[in-house]
């Protein structure tokens, strides 16, 4: 198939001060001919799907973090799955499906060491490389197993439970013999967690009686709390921690849009209950990714890990509004944008 004459990319136009609005990004169009002369070891990549991740909100702030901020004017950072459309590398052939940190663009020139081959189970889809078998799945795997050290008999509470990471956390904890309570933002998400994914219980944190419901659901006290949201829910989990509980600090999405970050008021529970509260960044486990990917793929092949995807159709122009959706709970499971219609079966298209 011939390449289109032009291609589009989404660039950061200005930094947000609090909530993301689509006008912080701008869409630009360039001539394809300007990037098609590849050097040795390079490939031309065209994504079919681009990933939306809460961490992107942090990459827009000009502050010190585990990764430098996206520069004003630059193509927005992000990962995608799709096809090699031209290759001057012996490692990849034209037509091959791959994963790449390509940015929010329809076409990019990448070095072959920036591109990864996909290893999927028989029931896998290429989009799984962005979700349950990709970064969110790996975050769940290392977070609950290595940081949380989950074991049979533990009582585990997961916030952000119906998202890409949380949904896998709860399923791994169940596989290890734990009892799992998930917290999510709607009744339908809670029903999915219990009926489809096998969580023992799920609570809607937007329900007016959430505080009472949480107290009665955590009577046995918490062994492992996997935190994706921070804020008031973290405080509530601290108040119900068992002695020597492990708090896995994965993220705090409720605080990403504010400069006035709410720290835990109940932090003295860390002392009295001898809690181990530990943050982690999945990239630190890069050397162990192959082993974790194999295990996650096996669990998926055996039907022990299920996933859902929320996919926005309509191309790169929809990426800014999709990023906003993460902060409004518009997704169940992994959120992504379909950049180019492919052969994948459509699922939960919006
Ligand atoms: N440490 C690491 O290496 C690492 C790696 C990947 C991800 N993370 C973190 O893991 C968390 C989940 O990421 P993900 O990619 O799996 O995203 P996700 O859970 O698929 O999507 C984000 C979800 O957060 C919930 N949410 C949004 N605003 C909220 C609020 N104010 N309070 C409570 N919940 C809120 C929404 O669901 P509801 O309907 O339930 O509100 C939304 O669906 C994020 O905190 C992310 O930063 C950390």
Short mmCIF file of C-alpha atoms and ligand atoms in Angstrom, two decimals:
data_model
loop_
_atom_site.label_atom_id
_atom_site.label_comp_id
_atom_site.label_asym_id
_atom_site.label_seq_id
_atom_site.Cartn_x
_atom_site.Cartn_y
_atom_site.Cartn_z
CA UNK A 1 0.00 0.00 0.00
CA UNK A 2 1.39 3.43 -0.97
CA UNK A 3 2.09 5.86 1.85
CA UNK A 4 -0.15 8.93 2.09
CA UNK A 5 1.41 12.19 0.81
CA UNK A 6 1.17 13.82 4.25
CA UNK A 7 1.01 12.64 7.86
CA UNK A 8 -0.20 14.23 11.12
CA UNK A 9 1.40 14.58 14.55
CA UNK A 10 0.22 16.03 17.85
CA UNK A 11 2.58 18.54 19.48
CA UNK A 12 2.60 20.13 22.92
CA UNK A 13 1.66 23.80 22.47
CA UNK A 14 1.74 24.93 26.13
CA UNK A 15 1.91 23.48 29.63
CA UNK A 16 -1.36 22.93 31.54
CA UNK A 17 -1.68 24.56 34.96
CA UNK A 18 -4.28 22.15 36.32
CA UNK A 19 -6.77 20.08 34.27
CA UNK A 20 -5.82 19.12 30.74
CA UNK A 21 -7.74 20.86 27.99
CA UNK A 22 -7.35 19.76 24.36
CA UNK A 23 -6.02 23.23 23.36
CA UNK A 24 -2.67 22.55 25.07
CA UNK A 25 -1.93 20.40 22.02
CA UNK A 26 -1.81 21.28 18.37
CA UNK A 27 -2.07 18.99 15.33
CA UNK A 28 0.48 19.53 12.55
CA UNK A 29 0.67 18.09 9.07
CA UNK A 30 3.97 17.34 7.31
CA UNK A 31 5.03 15.95 3.94
CA UNK A 32 5.75 12.22 4.13
CA UNK A 33 8.61 12.66 1.64
CA UNK A 34 10.60 14.55 4.31
CA UNK A 35 11.06 11.38 6.42
CA UNK A 36 11.14 8.47 3.97
CA UNK A 37 14.90 8.48 3.21
CA UNK A 38 15.96 5.94 5.87
CA UNK A 39 19.54 5.41 7.07
CA UNK A 40 20.97 1.97 7.79
CA UNK A 41 19.43 0.48 10.95
CA UNK A 42 16.29 2.63 10.72
CA UNK A 43 12.65 1.73 10.17
CA UNK A 44 9.53 3.71 9.25
CA UNK A 45 6.73 2.91 11.72
CA UNK A 46 3.01 3.51 11.34
CA UNK A 47 0.93 2.89 14.51
CA UNK A 48 -2.53 1.38 14.36
CA UNK A 49 -3.15 2.24 18.04
CA UNK A 50 -1.62 4.77 20.43
CA UNK A 51 -1.68 4.41 24.21
CA UNK A 52 -3.06 6.87 26.78
CA UNK A 53 -1.37 6.79 30.18
CA UNK A 54 -1.98 8.86 33.35
CA UNK A 55 1.80 9.41 33.63
CA UNK A 56 1.52 11.66 30.56
CA UNK A 57 0.05 14.35 32.82
CA UNK A 58 3.34 14.41 34.78
CA UNK A 59 5.41 14.59 31.57
CA UNK A 60 3.67 17.92 30.79
CA UNK A 61 4.99 19.59 33.98
CA UNK A 62 8.34 21.33 33.89
CA UNK A 63 9.61 19.64 37.05
CA UNK A 64 12.12 17.01 38.16
CA UNK A 65 10.87 13.46 37.76
CA UNK A 66 11.97 9.99 36.63
CA UNK A 67 11.88 11.19 33.00
CA UNK A 68 12.40 14.70 31.49
CA UNK A 69 9.29 16.75 30.62
CA UNK A 70 8.03 16.89 27.02
CA UNK A 71 9.40 20.10 25.46
CA UNK A 72 7.04 22.79 24.21
CA UNK A 73 6.67 22.31 20.45
CA UNK A 74 7.76 18.65 20.55
CA UNK A 75 5.66 15.68 19.43
CA UNK A 76 3.84 14.35 22.53
CA UNK A 77 5.61 11.31 24.01
CA UNK A 78 3.67 8.03 23.91
CA UNK A 79 3.75 4.38 22.89
CA UNK A 80 1.99 2.59 20.08
CA UNK A 81 1.58 -0.70 18.25
CA UNK A 82 1.42 -0.99 14.50
CA UNK A 83 3.38 -1.91 11.37
CA UNK A 84 6.81 -1.37 9.91
CA UNK A 85 6.05 0.31 6.58
CA UNK A 86 9.66 0.54 5.36
CA UNK A 87 12.87 -0.94 6.71
CA UNK A 88 16.62 -0.48 6.32
CA UNK A 89 17.24 -2.82 9.25
CA UNK A 90 18.11 -6.51 9.11
CA UNK A 91 16.07 -7.01 12.32
CA UNK A 92 12.65 -5.93 10.96
CA UNK A 93 10.89 -6.53 7.69
CA UNK A 94 8.20 -4.43 6.03
CA UNK A 95 4.74 -5.42 7.27
CA UNK A 96 5.95 -6.69 10.65
CA UNK A 97 3.74 -5.79 13.66
CA UNK A 98 5.71 -4.16 16.48
CA UNK A 99 5.58 -2.00 19.63
CA UNK A 100 7.42 1.33 19.77
CA UNK A 101 7.74 4.49 21.83
CA UNK A 102 6.88 6.45 18.74
CA UNK A 103 5.09 9.53 20.09
CA UNK A 104 1.72 10.88 19.00
CA UNK A 105 2.29 10.71 15.26
CA UNK A 106 0.98 8.75 12.29
CA UNK A 107 4.47 8.04 10.96
CA UNK A 108 7.92 8.03 12.59
CA UNK A 109 11.50 7.13 11.77
CA UNK A 110 12.94 4.96 14.54
CA UNK A 111 16.24 3.19 15.17
CA UNK A 112 15.73 -0.57 15.19
CA UNK A 113 16.74 -0.74 18.87
CA UNK A 114 13.75 1.51 19.68
CA UNK A 115 11.31 -1.03 18.29
CA UNK A 116 10.17 -4.28 19.92
CA UNK A 117 8.87 -7.47 18.37
CA UNK A 118 5.49 -8.65 19.68
CA UNK A 119 5.21 -11.96 21.49
CA UNK A 120 1.55 -12.73 21.94
CA UNK A 121 -0.32 -15.81 23.18
CA UNK A 122 -2.70 -17.54 20.72
CA UNK A 123 -5.66 -15.55 22.11
CA UNK A 124 -3.64 -12.29 22.18
CA UNK A 125 -4.24 -9.15 20.11
CA UNK A 126 -1.58 -6.65 19.12
CA UNK A 127 -3.23 -4.06 21.39
CA UNK A 128 -2.42 -6.29 24.39
CA UNK A 129 1.16 -5.03 24.01
CA UNK A 130 -0.17 -1.66 25.25
CA UNK A 131 -2.34 -3.16 28.00
CA UNK A 132 -2.32 -6.41 29.94
CA UNK A 133 0.88 -7.67 28.26
CA UNK A 134 2.51 -4.24 28.07
CA UNK A 135 3.49 -1.50 30.49
CA UNK A 136 0.30 -1.58 32.63
CA UNK A 137 0.45 -5.40 32.94
CA UNK A 138 4.14 -5.26 33.87
CA UNK A 139 3.43 -2.52 36.43
CA UNK A 140 0.75 -4.71 37.98
CA UNK A 141 3.05 -7.75 37.95
CA UNK A 142 6.09 -6.18 39.62
CA UNK A 143 4.01 -3.95 41.89
CA UNK A 144 1.88 -6.66 43.46
CA UNK A 145 4.49 -9.45 43.41
CA UNK A 146 7.80 -7.73 44.13
CA UNK A 147 6.78 -4.58 46.04
CA UNK A 148 3.55 -5.91 47.56
CA UNK A 149 4.91 -9.43 48.12
CA UNK A 150 1.34 -10.73 47.98
CA UNK A 151 0.80 -14.20 49.41
CA UNK A 152 -2.07 -16.65 49.99
CA UNK A 153 -4.48 -15.46 52.66
CA UNK A 154 -3.66 -11.74 52.27
CA UNK A 155 -6.47 -9.21 52.16
CA UNK A 156 -5.61 -6.92 49.21
CA UNK A 157 -7.29 -3.61 48.38
CA UNK A 158 -6.71 -2.09 44.91
CA UNK A 159 -7.76 1.43 43.91
CA UNK A 160 -8.21 2.38 40.26
CA UNK A 161 -9.24 -1.27 40.06
CA UNK A 162 -11.10 -1.19 36.73
CA UNK A 163 -8.23 0.47 34.87
CA UNK A 164 -5.46 -1.10 32.80
CA UNK A 165 -3.13 -1.63 35.76
CA UNK A 166 -5.59 -2.18 38.62
CA UNK A 167 -7.60 -4.83 36.78
CA UNK A 168 -4.45 -6.96 36.34
CA UNK A 169 -3.27 -6.33 39.93
CA UNK A 170 -6.47 -7.80 41.35
CA UNK A 171 -6.37 -10.83 39.06
CA UNK A 172 -2.74 -11.63 39.96
CA UNK A 173 -3.54 -11.26 43.67
CA UNK A 174 -6.44 -13.72 43.22
CA UNK A 175 -4.10 -16.15 41.40
CA UNK A 176 -1.80 -16.02 44.44
CA UNK A 177 -4.63 -16.91 46.82
CA UNK A 178 -5.48 -13.47 48.22
CA UNK A 179 -8.93 -12.01 48.94
CA UNK A 180 -9.37 -8.90 46.79
CA UNK A 181 -11.44 -5.75 47.21
CA UNK A 182 -11.43 -3.39 44.21
CA UNK A 183 -12.35 0.31 44.26
CA UNK A 184 -13.65 1.91 41.07
CA UNK A 185 -15.73 4.85 39.87
CA UNK A 186 -19.01 3.28 38.73
CA UNK A 187 -21.39 0.44 39.54
CA UNK A 188 -20.90 -1.12 36.11
CA UNK A 189 -17.11 -1.18 36.61
CA UNK A 190 -17.65 -2.86 40.00
CA UNK A 191 -19.94 -5.47 38.45
CA UNK A 192 -17.29 -6.22 35.80
CA UNK A 193 -14.59 -6.65 38.46
CA UNK A 194 -16.62 -9.17 40.46
CA UNK A 195 -18.56 -11.02 37.73
CA UNK A 196 -15.92 -11.15 34.98
CA UNK A 197 -12.55 -10.81 36.70
CA UNK A 198 -13.30 -12.74 39.90
CA UNK A 199 -12.61 -9.99 42.48
CA UNK A 200 -14.23 -10.93 45.82
CA UNK A 201 -15.84 -7.52 46.20
CA UNK A 202 -15.80 -4.09 44.56
CA UNK A 203 -16.99 -0.70 45.82
CA UNK A 204 -17.95 2.39 43.87
CA UNK A 205 -16.02 5.26 45.48
CA UNK A 206 -18.52 7.77 44.02
CA UNK A 207 -21.40 6.16 45.93
CA UNK A 208 -22.65 8.50 48.74
CA UNK A 209 -22.26 5.66 51.28
CA UNK A 210 -18.73 4.73 50.15
CA UNK A 211 -17.10 5.62 53.49
CA UNK A 212 -19.41 3.34 55.50
CA UNK A 213 -19.23 0.63 52.81
CA UNK A 214 -15.41 0.80 52.90
CA UNK A 215 -15.30 0.48 56.69
CA UNK A 216 -17.51 -2.59 56.70
CA UNK A 217 -15.71 -4.19 53.73
CA UNK A 218 -12.31 -3.78 55.45
CA UNK A 219 -13.22 -5.14 58.91
CA UNK A 220 -10.53 -7.80 58.56
CA UNK A 221 -7.95 -4.99 57.98
CA UNK A 222 -5.67 -4.62 54.97
CA UNK A 223 -2.48 -6.63 54.33
CA UNK A 224 -1.65 -5.07 50.94
CA UNK A 225 -2.95 -1.78 49.56
CA UNK A 226 -2.12 -1.12 45.89
CA UNK A 227 -2.50 2.62 45.35
CA UNK A 228 -3.29 4.04 41.94
CA UNK A 229 -5.19 7.11 43.09
CA UNK A 230 -3.80 8.70 46.30
CA UNK A 231 -5.78 11.45 48.05
CA UNK A 232 -8.65 10.62 50.38
CA UNK A 233 -8.77 6.94 49.41
CA UNK A 234 -5.13 6.50 50.47
CA UNK A 235 -6.03 8.04 53.84
CA UNK A 236 -8.94 5.65 54.22
CA UNK A 237 -6.69 2.68 53.42
CA UNK A 238 -4.13 3.86 56.00
CA UNK A 239 -6.85 3.98 58.63
CA UNK A 240 -7.67 0.29 57.93
CA UNK A 241 -4.10 -1.08 57.62
CA UNK A 242 -3.09 -4.20 59.54
CA UNK A 243 0.24 -4.35 61.40
CA UNK A 244 3.12 -4.72 58.92
CA UNK A 245 0.85 -3.95 55.94
CA UNK A 246 2.55 -3.28 52.60
CA UNK A 247 1.46 -0.15 50.71
CA UNK A 248 2.42 -0.33 47.04
CA UNK A 249 2.68 3.26 45.81
CA UNK A 250 2.09 2.95 42.08
CA UNK A 251 0.40 6.26 41.31
CA UNK A 252 -1.93 8.98 42.58
CA UNK A 253 -4.18 10.03 39.70
CA UNK A 254 -6.51 12.06 41.97
CA UNK A 255 -3.60 14.46 42.57
CA UNK A 256 -2.05 14.76 39.08
CA UNK A 257 -4.04 17.83 38.02
CA UNK A 258 -3.33 19.97 41.07
CA UNK A 259 -0.29 21.86 42.36
CA UNK A 260 -1.78 21.63 45.84
CA UNK A 261 -1.13 17.91 46.34
CA UNK A 262 -2.98 16.35 49.29
CA UNK A 263 -0.59 14.26 51.38
CA UNK A 264 -1.86 11.51 53.68
CA UNK A 265 -3.32 12.92 56.91
CA UNK A 266 -3.24 9.47 58.48
CA UNK A 267 0.51 9.00 57.92
CA UNK A 268 1.17 8.27 61.58
CA UNK A 269 -0.50 4.90 60.97
CA UNK A 270 2.75 4.07 59.12
CA UNK A 271 4.51 4.24 62.50
CA UNK A 272 1.90 2.65 64.73
CA UNK A 273 1.11 -0.22 62.32
CA UNK A 274 4.78 -0.55 61.11
CA UNK A 275 3.58 -0.19 57.51
CA UNK A 276 6.07 -0.50 54.66
CA UNK A 277 5.06 2.11 52.05
CA UNK A 278 7.15 1.82 48.90
CA UNK A 279 7.03 3.62 45.57
CA UNK A 280 8.30 2.05 42.37
CA UNK A 281 8.67 2.78 38.67
CA UNK A 282 8.14 -0.14 36.32
CA UNK A 283 11.13 0.82 34.12
CA UNK A 284 13.44 -0.25 36.99
CA UNK A 285 12.44 -3.85 36.25
CA UNK A 286 13.37 -3.71 32.52
CA UNK A 287 15.85 -6.60 32.81
CA UNK A 288 13.06 -8.84 34.14
CA UNK A 289 10.47 -7.87 31.48
CA UNK A 290 10.97 -11.02 29.31
CA UNK A 291 10.21 -13.38 32.19
CA UNK A 292 7.20 -11.30 33.34
CA UNK A 293 5.81 -11.02 29.78
CA UNK A 294 6.04 -14.81 29.39
CA UNK A 295 4.14 -15.36 32.64
CA UNK A 296 1.45 -12.78 31.82
CA UNK A 297 1.02 -14.28 28.32
CA UNK A 298 0.68 -17.75 29.79
CA UNK A 299 -1.96 -16.58 32.27
CA UNK A 300 -3.82 -14.89 29.42
CA UNK A 301 -3.61 -18.02 27.25
CA UNK A 302 -5.04 -20.05 30.15
CA UNK A 303 -7.90 -17.57 30.60
CA UNK A 304 -6.61 -16.62 34.08
CA UNK A 305 -6.05 -12.99 33.11
CA UNK A 306 -8.86 -11.24 31.28
CA UNK A 307 -8.81 -7.74 29.89
CA UNK A 308 -11.00 -5.06 28.41
CA UNK A 309 -10.02 -2.21 26.12
CA UNK A 310 -11.65 1.15 25.49
CA UNK A 311 -10.73 2.34 22.01
CA UNK A 312 -11.53 5.75 20.54
CA UNK A 313 -11.79 5.77 16.78
CA UNK A 314 -10.98 8.77 14.66
CA UNK A 315 -7.22 9.18 14.44
CA UNK A 316 -4.56 11.25 16.18
CA UNK A 317 -6.87 14.29 16.51
CA UNK A 318 -8.72 12.40 19.27
CA UNK A 319 -5.62 11.89 21.45
CA UNK A 320 -6.00 15.12 23.50
CA UNK A 321 -9.65 14.42 24.40
CA UNK A 322 -8.73 10.78 25.12
CA UNK A 323 -6.09 11.92 27.61
CA UNK A 324 -8.76 13.95 29.43
CA UNK A 325 -10.97 10.85 29.58
CA UNK A 326 -8.50 9.04 31.85
CA UNK A 327 -9.11 11.69 34.50
CA UNK A 328 -12.89 11.41 34.13
CA UNK A 329 -12.97 7.61 34.39
CA UNK A 330 -14.19 7.28 30.79
CA UNK A 331 -12.27 4.02 30.30
CA UNK A 332 -12.70 0.47 31.50
CA UNK A 333 -9.40 -1.39 31.10
CA UNK A 334 -6.80 -0.03 28.70
CA UNK A 335 -7.55 3.27 26.94
CA UNK A 336 -6.17 3.85 23.44
CA UNK A 337 -6.89 5.68 20.21
CA UNK A 338 -7.22 3.87 16.90
CA UNK A 339 -4.95 5.76 14.53
CA UNK A 340 -5.40 3.61 11.47
CA UNK A 341 -8.12 1.01 10.99
CA UNK A 342 -6.50 -2.42 10.81
CA UNK A 343 -7.45 -6.05 10.83
CA UNK A 344 -8.03 -6.15 14.60
CA UNK A 345 -11.57 -6.89 15.81
CA UNK A 346 -13.25 -3.70 17.08
CA UNK A 347 -13.92 -3.65 20.84
CA UNK A 348 -15.80 -1.07 22.88
CA UNK A 349 -15.29 1.57 20.19
CA UNK A 350 -16.39 5.06 21.26
N1 LIG B 1 4.72 3.37 38.99
C1 LIG B 1 4.70 3.02 37.71
O1 LIG B 1 5.68 2.58 37.13
C2 LIG B 1 3.40 3.15 36.96
C3 LIG B 1 3.27 2.61 35.67
C4 LIG B 1 2.02 2.68 35.04
C5 LIG B 1 0.95 3.32 35.66
N2 LIG B 1 1.15 3.87 36.90
C6 LIG B 1 0.04 4.51 37.61
O2 LIG B 1 -0.98 3.55 37.76
C7 LIG B 1 -2.24 4.20 37.82
C8 LIG B 1 -3.18 3.57 36.80
O3 LIG B 1 -2.68 3.78 35.49
P1 LIG B 1 -3.37 3.10 34.22
O4 LIG B 1 -2.51 3.35 33.06
O5 LIG B 1 -3.72 1.71 34.58
O6 LIG B 1 -4.69 3.98 34.04
P2 LIG B 1 -6.18 3.49 34.17
O7 LIG B 1 -6.37 2.96 35.56
O8 LIG B 1 -6.52 2.61 33.04
O9 LIG B 1 -7.01 4.84 34.00
C9 LIG B 1 -7.08 5.77 35.00
C10 LIG B 1 -8.31 5.53 35.91
O10 LIG B 1 -8.15 6.30 37.09
C11 LIG B 1 -9.41 6.54 37.66
N3 LIG B 1 -9.46 7.93 38.18
C12 LIG B 1 -9.37 9.06 37.47
N4 LIG B 1 -9.44 10.13 38.29
C13 LIG B 1 -9.60 9.64 39.55
C14 LIG B 1 -9.75 10.24 40.83
N5 LIG B 1 -9.75 11.57 40.99
N6 LIG B 1 -9.88 9.42 41.90
C15 LIG B 1 -9.88 8.08 41.76
N7 LIG B 1 -9.74 7.44 40.57
C16 LIG B 1 -9.60 8.23 39.48
C17 LIG B 1 -10.46 6.37 36.55
O11 LIG B 1 -11.31 5.28 36.86
P3 LIG B 1 -12.57 5.42 37.88
O12 LIG B 1 -13.81 5.33 37.05
O13 LIG B 1 -12.39 4.25 38.79
O14 LIG B 1 -12.45 6.74 38.56
C18 LIG B 1 -9.63 6.03 35.31
O15 LIG B 1 -10.23 5.06 34.51
C19 LIG B 1 -1.97 5.68 37.59
O16 LIG B 1 -1.86 6.32 38.84
C20 LIG B 1 -0.61 5.67 36.90
O17 LIG B 1 0.08 6.88 37.04
C21 LIG B 1 2.34 3.79 37.55
#
